[in-house]
Short mmCIF file of C-alpha atoms in Angstrom, two decimals:
data_model
loop_
_atom_site.label_atom_id
_atom_site.label_comp_id
_atom_site.label_asym_id
_atom_site.label_seq_id
_atom_site.Cartn_x
_atom_site.Cartn_y
_atom_site.Cartn_z
CA UNK E 1206 14.79 10.02 -2.68
CA UNK E 1207 18.04 10.06 -4.52
CA UNK E 1208 19.32 13.35 -5.80
CA UNK E 1209 19.89 13.82 -9.49
CA UNK E 1210 23.50 14.17 -10.38
CA UNK E 1211 22.78 16.67 -13.41
CA UNK E 1212 20.31 19.34 -11.92
CA UNK E 1213 21.05 21.40 -15.10
CA UNK E 1214 20.14 18.99 -17.54
CA UNK E 1215 18.58 20.32 -20.65
CA UNK E 1216 14.93 20.58 -20.91
CA UNK E 1217 13.03 18.71 -23.94
CA UNK E 1218 11.03 21.01 -25.79
CA UNK E 1219 7.64 20.86 -24.68
CA UNK E 1220 5.85 20.59 -28.42
CA UNK E 1221 4.26 17.84 -30.14
CA UNK E 1222 4.46 14.25 -29.80
CA UNK E 1223 7.67 14.92 -27.20
CA UNK E 1224 5.61 17.18 -25.16
CA UNK E 1225 2.82 14.19 -25.06
CA UNK E 1226 5.37 12.00 -23.85
CA UNK E 1227 6.97 14.15 -21.26
CA UNK E 1228 3.80 15.20 -20.11
CA UNK E 1229 2.89 11.80 -19.03
CA UNK E 1230 6.18 11.52 -17.19
CA UNK E 1231 5.28 14.61 -15.47
CA UNK E 1232 2.23 12.97 -14.29
CA UNK E 1233 4.36 10.03 -12.90
CA UNK E 1234 3.38 7.48 -15.26
CA UNK E 1235 6.10 6.28 -18.04
CA UNK E 1236 3.83 5.84 -21.30
CA UNK E 1237 4.65 4.75 -24.55
CA UNK E 1238 3.01 4.44 -28.28
CA UNK E 1239 0.98 1.08 -28.32
CA UNK E 1240 -0.25 0.18 -31.60
CA UNK E 1241 -3.93 -0.75 -31.61
CA UNK E 1242 -3.77 -2.64 -34.95
CA UNK E 1243 -0.61 -4.80 -34.70
CA UNK E 1244 0.20 -4.54 -31.06
CA UNK E 1245 3.57 -3.00 -31.27
CA UNK E 1246 5.09 -0.70 -28.70
CA UNK E 1247 7.23 1.93 -30.13
CA UNK E 1248 9.78 4.74 -28.94
CA UNK E 1249 10.42 7.54 -30.19
CA UNK E 1250 6.82 8.59 -30.55
CA UNK E 1251 5.68 9.06 -34.21
CA UNK E 1252 2.40 9.88 -36.33
CA UNK E 1253 2.00 6.27 -37.34
CA UNK E 1254 3.13 2.92 -36.15
CA UNK E 1255 7.02 2.00 -37.45
CA UNK E 1256 5.60 -1.65 -37.89
CA UNK E 1257 2.37 -1.47 -39.82
CA UNK E 1258 1.76 2.02 -40.52
CA UNK E 1259 -1.16 2.40 -38.56
CA UNK E 1260 -1.96 5.61 -37.05
CA UNK E 1261 -4.31 4.09 -34.33
CA UNK E 1262 -1.56 4.61 -31.62
CA UNK E 1263 -2.54 4.62 -27.95
CA UNK E 1264 -0.41 6.06 -25.08
CA UNK E 1265 -0.01 2.85 -22.86
CA UNK E 1266 1.44 2.35 -19.65
CA UNK E 1267 4.68 0.80 -18.97
CA UNK E 1268 5.44 -1.21 -16.08
CA UNK E 1269 8.77 0.82 -15.96
CA UNK E 1270 10.73 -2.02 -15.73
CA UNK E 1271 13.61 -3.28 -17.86
CA UNK E 1272 17.26 -4.06 -18.24
CA UNK E 1273 20.37 -1.93 -19.00
CA UNK E 1274 20.86 -2.55 -22.98
CA UNK E 1275 24.06 -0.33 -23.49
CA UNK E 1276 25.61 2.71 -22.49
CA UNK E 1277 28.39 5.06 -23.02
CA UNK E 1278 30.35 6.80 -20.42
CA UNK E 1279 31.38 10.26 -21.14
CA UNK E 1280 34.52 11.22 -19.85
CA UNK E 1281 35.26 14.71 -21.48
CA UNK E 1282 32.50 17.18 -20.82
CA UNK E 1283 30.92 18.18 -24.00
CA UNK E 1284 27.47 19.67 -22.86
CA UNK E 1285 27.56 22.60 -20.90
CA UNK E 1286 24.43 21.14 -18.98
CA UNK E 1287 26.22 17.74 -17.98
CA UNK E 1288 29.66 19.36 -16.74
CA UNK E 1289 30.29 16.75 -14.38
CA UNK E 1290 32.45 13.92 -15.64
CA UNK E 1291 32.34 10.89 -16.27
CA UNK E 1292 28.76 10.00 -16.50
CA UNK E 1293 26.88 7.37 -18.19
CA UNK E 1294 24.10 7.82 -20.64
CA UNK E 1295 22.22 4.54 -20.63
CA UNK E 1296 19.86 2.80 -22.82
CA UNK E 1297 17.22 0.76 -21.01
CA UNK E 1298 15.20 -1.73 -22.60
CA UNK E 1299 11.84 -1.87 -21.14
CA UNK E 1300 10.08 -5.22 -20.53
CA UNK E 1301 7.42 -3.80 -22.95
CA UNK E 1302 10.04 -3.57 -25.92
CA UNK E 1303 10.95 0.26 -26.21
CA UNK E 1304 14.24 1.24 -25.55
CA UNK E 1305 14.98 4.54 -23.82
CA UNK E 1306 18.21 6.47 -23.33
CA UNK E 1307 18.21 7.65 -19.71
CA UNK E 1308 20.60 7.86 -16.79
CA UNK E 1309 20.71 4.94 -13.93
CA UNK E 1310 20.96 7.27 -10.41
CA UNK E 1311 22.50 4.92 -8.01
CA UNK E 1312 24.85 2.88 -10.19
CA UNK E 1313 28.37 3.93 -11.02
CA UNK E 1314 29.22 3.95 -14.63
CA UNK E 1315 32.03 1.30 -13.88
CA UNK E 1316 29.41 -1.14 -12.54
CA UNK E 1317 27.03 -1.08 -15.20
CA UNK E 1318 26.44 -4.33 -16.96
CA UNK E 1319 24.53 -5.23 -19.88
CA UNK E 1320 21.16 -7.07 -18.57
CA UNK E 1321 21.39 -5.39 -15.30
CA UNK E 1322 17.48 -5.11 -14.09
CA UNK E 1323 16.52 -1.38 -13.41
CA UNK E 1324 13.18 0.52 -12.93
CA UNK E 1325 12.09 3.74 -13.76
CA UNK E 1326 12.14 6.88 -11.18
CA UNK E 1327 10.32 10.50 -12.10
CA UNK E 1328 13.00 12.99 -11.11
CA UNK E 1329 11.33 16.50 -11.11
CA UNK E 1330 13.95 18.67 -13.03
CA UNK E 1331 12.25 22.05 -12.89
CA UNK E 1332 8.58 23.43 -12.67
CA UNK E 1333 8.36 22.56 -16.64
CA UNK E 1334 9.30 19.09 -16.73
CA UNK E 1335 10.27 15.64 -15.16
CA UNK E 1336 12.82 13.32 -16.31
CA UNK E 1337 12.32 9.32 -16.55
CA UNK E 1338 15.50 8.15 -14.96
CA UNK E 1339 16.43 4.54 -13.74
CA UNK E 1340 17.51 2.97 -10.40
CA UNK E 1341 18.74 -0.41 -9.99
CA UNK E 1342 15.95 -2.94 -9.42
CA UNK E 1343 15.62 -4.67 -6.09
CA UNK E 1344 15.52 -8.45 -7.93
CA UNK E 1345 16.39 -9.94 -11.15
CA UNK E 1346 13.46 -10.21 -13.19
CA UNK E 1347 11.93 -13.37 -14.77
CA UNK T 1037 31.31 18.48 -62.92
CA UNK T 1038 33.46 19.80 -60.04
CA UNK T 1039 32.51 18.38 -56.86
CA UNK T 1040 34.09 20.58 -53.92
CA UNK T 1041 33.85 20.26 -49.97
CA UNK T 1042 35.22 22.28 -47.46
CA UNK T 1043 35.28 22.22 -43.77
CA UNK T 1044 36.30 24.51 -40.79
CA UNK T 1045 36.14 21.80 -38.28
CA UNK T 1046 38.98 23.01 -36.07
CA UNK T 1047 38.88 26.70 -36.11
CA UNK T 1048 34.86 27.25 -36.55
CA UNK T 1049 32.03 26.81 -34.21
CA UNK T 1050 31.11 23.69 -32.60
CA UNK T 1051 27.11 23.44 -33.04
CA UNK T 1052 26.54 21.24 -30.29
CA UNK T 1053 28.53 22.54 -27.74
CA UNK T 1054 26.60 25.55 -28.28
CA UNK T 1055 23.47 23.89 -27.74
CA UNK T 1056 22.25 24.64 -31.03
CA UNK T 1057 20.62 21.43 -32.32
CA UNK T 1058 18.61 23.22 -34.98
CA UNK T 1059 21.88 23.30 -37.27
CA UNK T 1060 21.87 19.61 -37.33
CA UNK T 1061 18.41 19.15 -39.28
CA UNK T 1062 18.25 15.51 -39.89
CA UNK T 1063 18.63 14.16 -36.47
CA UNK T 1064 18.15 17.29 -34.61
CA UNK T 1065 14.64 16.77 -33.05
CA UNK T 1066 16.13 13.13 -31.72
CA UNK T 1067 19.01 14.92 -30.15
CA UNK T 1068 17.47 17.78 -28.66
CA UNK T 1069 14.39 16.30 -27.21
CA UNK T 1070 15.42 12.62 -26.34
CA UNK T 1071 19.36 12.56 -26.22
CA UNK T 1072 20.67 15.74 -25.21
CA UNK T 1073 18.38 15.94 -21.78
CA UNK T 1074 20.31 12.60 -20.67
CA UNK T 1075 23.73 13.94 -21.86
CA UNK T 1076 24.34 12.66 -25.45
CA UNK T 1077 24.99 15.13 -27.97
CA UNK T 1078 27.96 14.38 -30.39
CA UNK T 1079 28.85 11.36 -32.35
CA UNK T 1080 31.31 9.79 -30.14
CA UNK T 1081 28.59 9.47 -27.66
CA UNK T 1082 25.92 7.78 -29.83
CA UNK T 1083 28.22 5.66 -31.92
CA UNK T 1084 29.81 4.30 -28.84
CA UNK T 1085 26.58 2.74 -27.31
CA UNK T 1086 26.08 0.88 -30.58
CA UNK T 1087 29.82 -0.25 -30.41
CA UNK T 1088 29.41 -1.44 -26.95
CA UNK T 1089 26.78 -3.87 -28.16
CA UNK T 1090 29.27 -5.21 -30.98
CA UNK T 1091 32.06 -5.51 -28.45
CA UNK T 1092 30.03 -7.27 -25.91
CA UNK T 1093 28.22 -9.58 -28.15
CA UNK T 1094 31.22 -10.80 -30.14
CA UNK T 1095 33.68 -10.17 -27.69
CA UNK T 1096 35.74 -7.73 -29.95
CA UNK T 1097 38.88 -6.64 -27.99
CA UNK T 1098 39.98 -3.05 -27.82
CA UNK T 1099 43.11 -4.03 -29.59
CA UNK T 1100 40.89 -4.74 -32.73
CA UNK T 1101 40.08 -0.94 -32.75
CA UNK T 1102 43.65 -0.10 -32.04
CA UNK T 1103 44.84 -1.89 -34.99
CA UNK T 1104 42.57 0.26 -37.24
CA UNK T 1105 43.93 3.34 -35.54
CA UNK T 1106 47.48 2.27 -35.99
CA UNK T 1107 47.13 1.06 -39.68
CA UNK T 1108 45.84 4.76 -40.24
CA UNK T 1109 48.42 6.35 -38.56
CA UNK T 1110 50.99 4.22 -40.38
CA UNK T 1111 49.90 5.25 -43.75
CA UNK T 1112 49.87 8.77 -42.54
CA UNK T 1113 53.57 8.51 -42.21
CA UNK T 1114 53.71 8.16 -45.99
CA UNK T 1115 51.85 11.15 -46.80
CA UNK T 1116 52.98 14.60 -47.05
CA UNK T 1117 49.70 16.25 -46.31
CA UNK T 1118 48.49 14.14 -43.45
CA UNK T 1119 48.29 16.20 -40.01
CA UNK T 1120 49.82 13.19 -38.16
CA UNK T 1121 52.80 12.70 -40.19
CA UNK T 1122 55.67 12.20 -37.60
CA UNK T 1123 53.33 11.05 -34.95
CA UNK T 1124 53.47 7.38 -35.55
CA UNK T 1125 51.25 5.56 -32.46
CA UNK T 1126 51.93 1.95 -30.95
CA UNK T 1127 49.25 -0.19 -29.40
CA UNK T 1128 50.68 0.72 -26.02
CA UNK T 1129 49.68 4.44 -26.81
CA UNK T 1130 46.34 3.42 -27.88
CA UNK T 1131 45.28 1.73 -25.08
CA UNK T 1132 46.59 4.39 -22.76
CA UNK T 1133 44.98 7.30 -24.67
CA UNK T 1134 42.31 8.90 -22.68
CA UNK T 1135 38.71 7.82 -22.91
CA UNK T 1136 36.49 10.57 -24.56
CA UNK T 1137 33.17 8.59 -24.60
CA UNK T 1138 33.80 5.33 -23.34
CA UNK T 1139 34.56 2.65 -24.97
CA UNK T 1140 35.76 5.11 -27.29
CA UNK T 1141 39.32 6.50 -26.54
CA UNK T 1142 41.10 9.85 -28.07
CA UNK T 1143 42.67 7.46 -30.53
CA UNK T 1144 39.71 6.38 -31.66
CA UNK T 1145 38.16 9.44 -32.53
CA UNK T 1146 38.96 11.16 -35.97
CA UNK T 1147 40.69 14.65 -36.19
CA UNK T 1148 39.08 17.95 -36.36
CA UNK T 1149 40.66 19.74 -38.87
CA UNK T 1150 40.11 22.83 -41.63
CA UNK T 1151 40.71 21.74 -45.08
CA UNK T 1152 39.08 21.37 -48.68
CA UNK T 1153 39.04 18.89 -51.31
CA UNK T 1154 37.64 18.60 -55.18
CA UNK T 1155 37.36 16.04 -57.65
CA UNK T 1156 36.11 16.39 -61.31
CA UNK T 1157 33.66 13.91 -62.55
CA UNK T 1158 33.30 13.67 -66.30
CA UNK T 1159 31.34 11.04 -68.94
CA UNK T 1160 33.52 8.21 -69.30
CA UNK T 1161 33.79 8.67 -73.32
CA UNK T 1162 34.44 12.40 -72.55
CA UNK T 1163 38.12 12.24 -74.39
CA UNK T 1164 38.65 15.71 -73.64
CA UNK T 1165 37.90 15.66 -70.00
CA UNK T 1166 40.02 12.43 -69.54
CA UNK T 1167 43.11 12.83 -71.70
CA UNK T 1168 45.10 14.34 -68.93
CA UNK T 1169 45.26 11.58 -66.71
CA UNK T 1170 44.50 7.88 -66.45
CA UNK T 1171 40.72 7.89 -65.82
CA UNK T 1172 39.31 6.30 -62.70
CA UNK T 1173 35.69 4.61 -63.57
CA UNK T 1174 32.76 4.70 -61.07
CA UNK T 1175 31.56 1.34 -61.55
CA UNK T 1176 28.80 1.70 -59.08
CA UNK T 1177 27.33 3.90 -56.22
CA UNK T 1178 24.64 3.03 -53.45
CA UNK T 1179 23.33 4.54 -50.48
CA UNK T 1180 20.70 4.05 -48.20
CA UNK T 1181 19.69 4.64 -44.42
CA UNK T 1182 19.15 2.50 -41.37
CA UNK T 1183 15.50 1.89 -40.33
CA UNK T 1184 14.45 4.09 -38.26
CA UNK T 1185 16.85 6.70 -39.58
CA UNK T 1186 16.26 8.96 -36.76
CA UNK T 1187 16.92 6.81 -33.77
CA UNK T 1188 19.82 4.69 -33.20
CA UNK T 1189 18.76 2.90 -30.11
CA UNK T 1190 15.14 1.22 -31.07
CA UNK T 1191 16.50 -0.74 -34.08
CA UNK T 1192 15.44 -4.30 -34.55
CA UNK T 1193 18.80 -5.04 -35.68
CA UNK T 1194 21.19 -2.71 -33.93
CA UNK T 1195 24.44 -2.94 -36.12
CA UNK T 1196 22.37 -2.88 -39.26
CA UNK T 1197 23.23 0.51 -40.99
CA UNK T 1198 22.85 2.22 -44.37
CA UNK T 1199 25.75 0.33 -45.82
CA UNK T 1200 24.08 -3.05 -44.89
CA UNK T 1201 21.52 -2.52 -47.53
CA UNK T 1202 23.45 -0.35 -49.65
CA UNK T 1203 26.64 -2.40 -50.26
CA UNK T 1204 25.14 -5.44 -51.72
CA UNK T 1205 23.15 -3.53 -54.52
CA UNK T 1206 26.56 -1.74 -55.25
CA UNK T 1207 28.64 -4.97 -55.80
CA UNK T 1208 25.80 -6.57 -57.94
CA UNK T 1209 25.75 -3.56 -60.01
CA UNK T 1210 29.62 -3.15 -60.33
CA UNK T 1211 30.10 -7.09 -60.92
CA UNK T 1212 32.60 -7.51 -58.48
CA UNK T 1213 32.80 -8.18 -54.81
CA UNK T 1214 34.70 -7.40 -51.61
CA UNK T 1215 37.60 -9.99 -52.38
CA UNK T 1216 38.30 -7.89 -55.68
CA UNK T 1217 39.24 -4.84 -53.81
CA UNK T 1218 42.87 -3.70 -53.88
CA UNK T 1219 42.30 -1.48 -51.31
CA UNK T 1220 39.37 -0.05 -49.39
CA UNK T 1221 39.01 3.66 -48.05
CA UNK T 1222 36.62 3.51 -45.52
CA UNK T 1223 34.73 6.62 -43.62
CA UNK T 1224 36.74 6.61 -40.23
CA UNK T 1225 34.82 8.91 -38.02
CA UNK T 1226 35.50 6.25 -35.00
CA UNK T 1227 37.42 3.14 -35.38
CA UNK T 1228 34.52 0.90 -34.78
CA UNK T 1229 32.68 2.32 -37.48
CA UNK T 1230 35.53 1.04 -39.76
CA UNK T 1231 35.36 -2.69 -38.29
CA UNK T 1232 31.58 -2.14 -38.83
CA UNK T 1233 31.49 -1.18 -41.94
CA UNK T 1234 33.82 -3.71 -43.36
CA UNK T 1235 31.69 -6.48 -41.90
CA UNK T 1236 28.35 -5.12 -43.12
CA UNK T 1237 29.73 -4.17 -46.78
CA UNK T 1238 30.67 -8.16 -46.94
CA UNK T 1239 34.69 -8.25 -46.45
CA UNK T 1240 34.04 -10.57 -43.67
CA UNK T 1241 31.00 -12.03 -41.62
CA UNK T 1242 29.44 -9.91 -39.00
CA UNK T 1243 31.69 -10.46 -35.46
CA UNK T 1244 34.48 -11.37 -37.23
CA UNK T 1245 36.18 -7.79 -37.97
CA UNK T 1246 38.58 -8.44 -35.50
CA UNK T 1247 40.16 -11.32 -37.66
CA UNK T 1248 40.39 -8.97 -40.38
CA UNK T 1249 42.40 -6.06 -38.22
CA UNK T 1250 45.12 -8.74 -37.17
CA UNK T 1251 48.29 -9.52 -38.72
CA UNK T 1252 48.84 -6.31 -40.50
CA UNK T 1253 46.01 -7.38 -42.68
CA UNK T 1254 44.73 -3.72 -43.04
CA UNK T 1255 48.34 -2.12 -43.59
CA UNK T 1256 50.05 -1.80 -46.78
CA UNK T 1257 51.31 -4.87 -47.93
CA UNK T 1258 48.48 -6.65 -46.06
CA UNK T 1259 45.15 -8.26 -47.74
CA UNK T 1260 43.17 -5.13 -47.74
CA UNK T 1261 45.39 -1.99 -47.36
CA UNK T 1262 42.95 0.70 -45.26
CA UNK T 1263 42.67 4.32 -45.76
CA UNK T 1264 46.27 4.51 -47.24
CA UNK T 1265 46.31 8.55 -47.19
CA UNK T 1266 45.87 8.14 -43.29
CA UNK T 1267 42.00 8.83 -43.54
CA UNK T 1268 39.84 10.80 -41.20
CA UNK T 1269 41.67 9.49 -38.12
CA UNK T 1270 45.28 10.61 -39.18
CA UNK T 1271 45.11 12.49 -42.44
CA UNK T 1272 42.32 15.11 -41.87
CA UNK T 1273 38.71 15.21 -41.44
CA UNK T 1274 37.02 16.39 -44.74
CA UNK T 1275 34.00 14.63 -44.35
CA UNK T 1276 35.25 11.82 -46.58
CA UNK T 1277 36.16 13.87 -49.65
CA UNK T 1278 39.93 12.97 -48.96
CA UNK T 1279 38.89 9.08 -49.32
CA UNK T 1280 37.87 9.94 -52.68
CA UNK T 1281 41.05 11.76 -53.42
CA UNK T 1282 42.87 9.08 -52.22
CA UNK T 1283 41.10 6.36 -54.18
CA UNK T 1284 41.63 8.46 -57.36
CA UNK T 1285 45.36 8.82 -56.98
CA UNK T 1286 45.83 4.91 -56.08
CA UNK T 1287 43.93 4.14 -59.21
CA UNK T 1288 45.83 6.20 -61.45
CA UNK T 1289 49.14 4.87 -59.62
CA UNK T 1290 50.30 8.31 -58.55
CA UNK T 1291 50.40 7.60 -54.87
CA UNK T 1292 53.91 7.63 -54.40
CA UNK T 1293 55.54 5.83 -51.42
CA UNK T 1294 52.25 4.54 -50.21
CA UNK T 1295 51.31 2.90 -53.82
CA UNK T 1296 49.15 -0.40 -53.54
CA UNK T 1297 50.78 -2.01 -56.04
CA UNK T 1298 49.29 -2.44 -59.33
CA UNK T 1299 45.86 -1.37 -57.75
CA UNK T 1300 43.12 -1.88 -60.21
CA UNK T 1301 40.05 -1.79 -58.03
CA UNK T 1302 39.16 0.09 -55.13
CA UNK T 1303 35.98 0.81 -52.60
CA UNK T 1304 35.19 4.01 -50.92
CA UNK T 1305 32.43 4.39 -48.34
CA UNK T 1306 30.74 7.48 -46.54
CA UNK T 1307 28.90 7.51 -43.24
CA UNK T 1308 26.80 10.02 -41.48
CA UNK T 1309 24.09 11.30 -38.91
CA UNK T 1310 22.69 8.15 -37.30
CA UNK T 1311 24.32 5.45 -39.52
CA UNK T 1312 23.71 6.49 -42.99
CA UNK T 1313 25.80 4.83 -45.64
CA UNK T 1314 27.19 5.20 -49.15
CA UNK T 1315 29.56 3.35 -51.11
CA UNK T 1316 31.34 3.95 -54.51
CA UNK T 1317 32.99 1.09 -56.37
CA UNK T 1318 35.76 2.11 -58.59
CA UNK T 1319 38.25 0.97 -61.23
CA UNK T 1320 41.27 1.70 -63.04
CA UNK T 1321 40.17 2.77 -66.60
CA UNK T 1322 43.35 1.90 -68.37
#
């Protein structure tokens, strides 16, 4: 397993809808809210569907595959929990639609490309939480 | 009504560096739970993710952002109060300035400064209030937020910002349009946000902002003089209040060596958090 380059990364607060999202991640599943009324997927999790307003949202499982949508490469350290620079914070667009800010563990910042296929890996950070990180996918997706 | 604004962004504490996201209430939960665990906690980081989409899709070159930094810096040379007076920059210096949060370089980023500014707003028919100066009329104001306002990365249209919705309302209410403006004071937290706001406010179609930055269009004497005080990039970061002051001086024709000749119409924008936007359309009252 690839080692996370940011072992001191800040934990999210385990409360509310964020806690539901990260509890699924901790169980090794990437799940997003999926509207039972209109079929929209959404991230961030919310009390109601952004598209139709329905509160009938279920946590449905994502295949965990997507593409690099955009990123920023931080060259000047700003977070005490991310002292090593440069590093890339990457937005991945999942096949189901939601976009997730994450880190890609095995691609150097200068080698990132928009549209590059990636897949989720579940990286335990502490006893409290697991981070949904990504790695280059073995082959391009259809 | 006195409207005052002050900030100690240079000497004061940095809330996000201390990890205190609770101080940033409107967007703090998103930062705390979904961005900071992956290394993003500050505006140059989150805006540069959006900027990269534009640079990639429209082939916007770094020189377009550099031209904005240079225009502001050039105007600061004409402003006694500008922190960057005496420190002009070239395109080569811009391109060689170190990355902060790539694609943003140091010279894409506004200053961190201490300062304050204030304006007095009175009823247009208040003769007592307006007798000391040529009045500057607020012909329209509007503000709006992007959708959703609390997450930049899951927008259906990532380049649509609060100003995209607010600007058409302001232009309609003012009865004038972008082509009528003699100058623009655009909230310049970062260079790309200037280009983006010029596009979204209708000064050019989306994706063509780079053309507007060419040939000195944004410099004094050009088609649309930009941030004539030096702006947040080169005068001081005062959360945008200095843009309102500068627009007022320009429309009074009291801007000295950086006066836009015969300025009659001007626009000021504001920008914040995850792309909330505001716009004021102003007119010389005499």
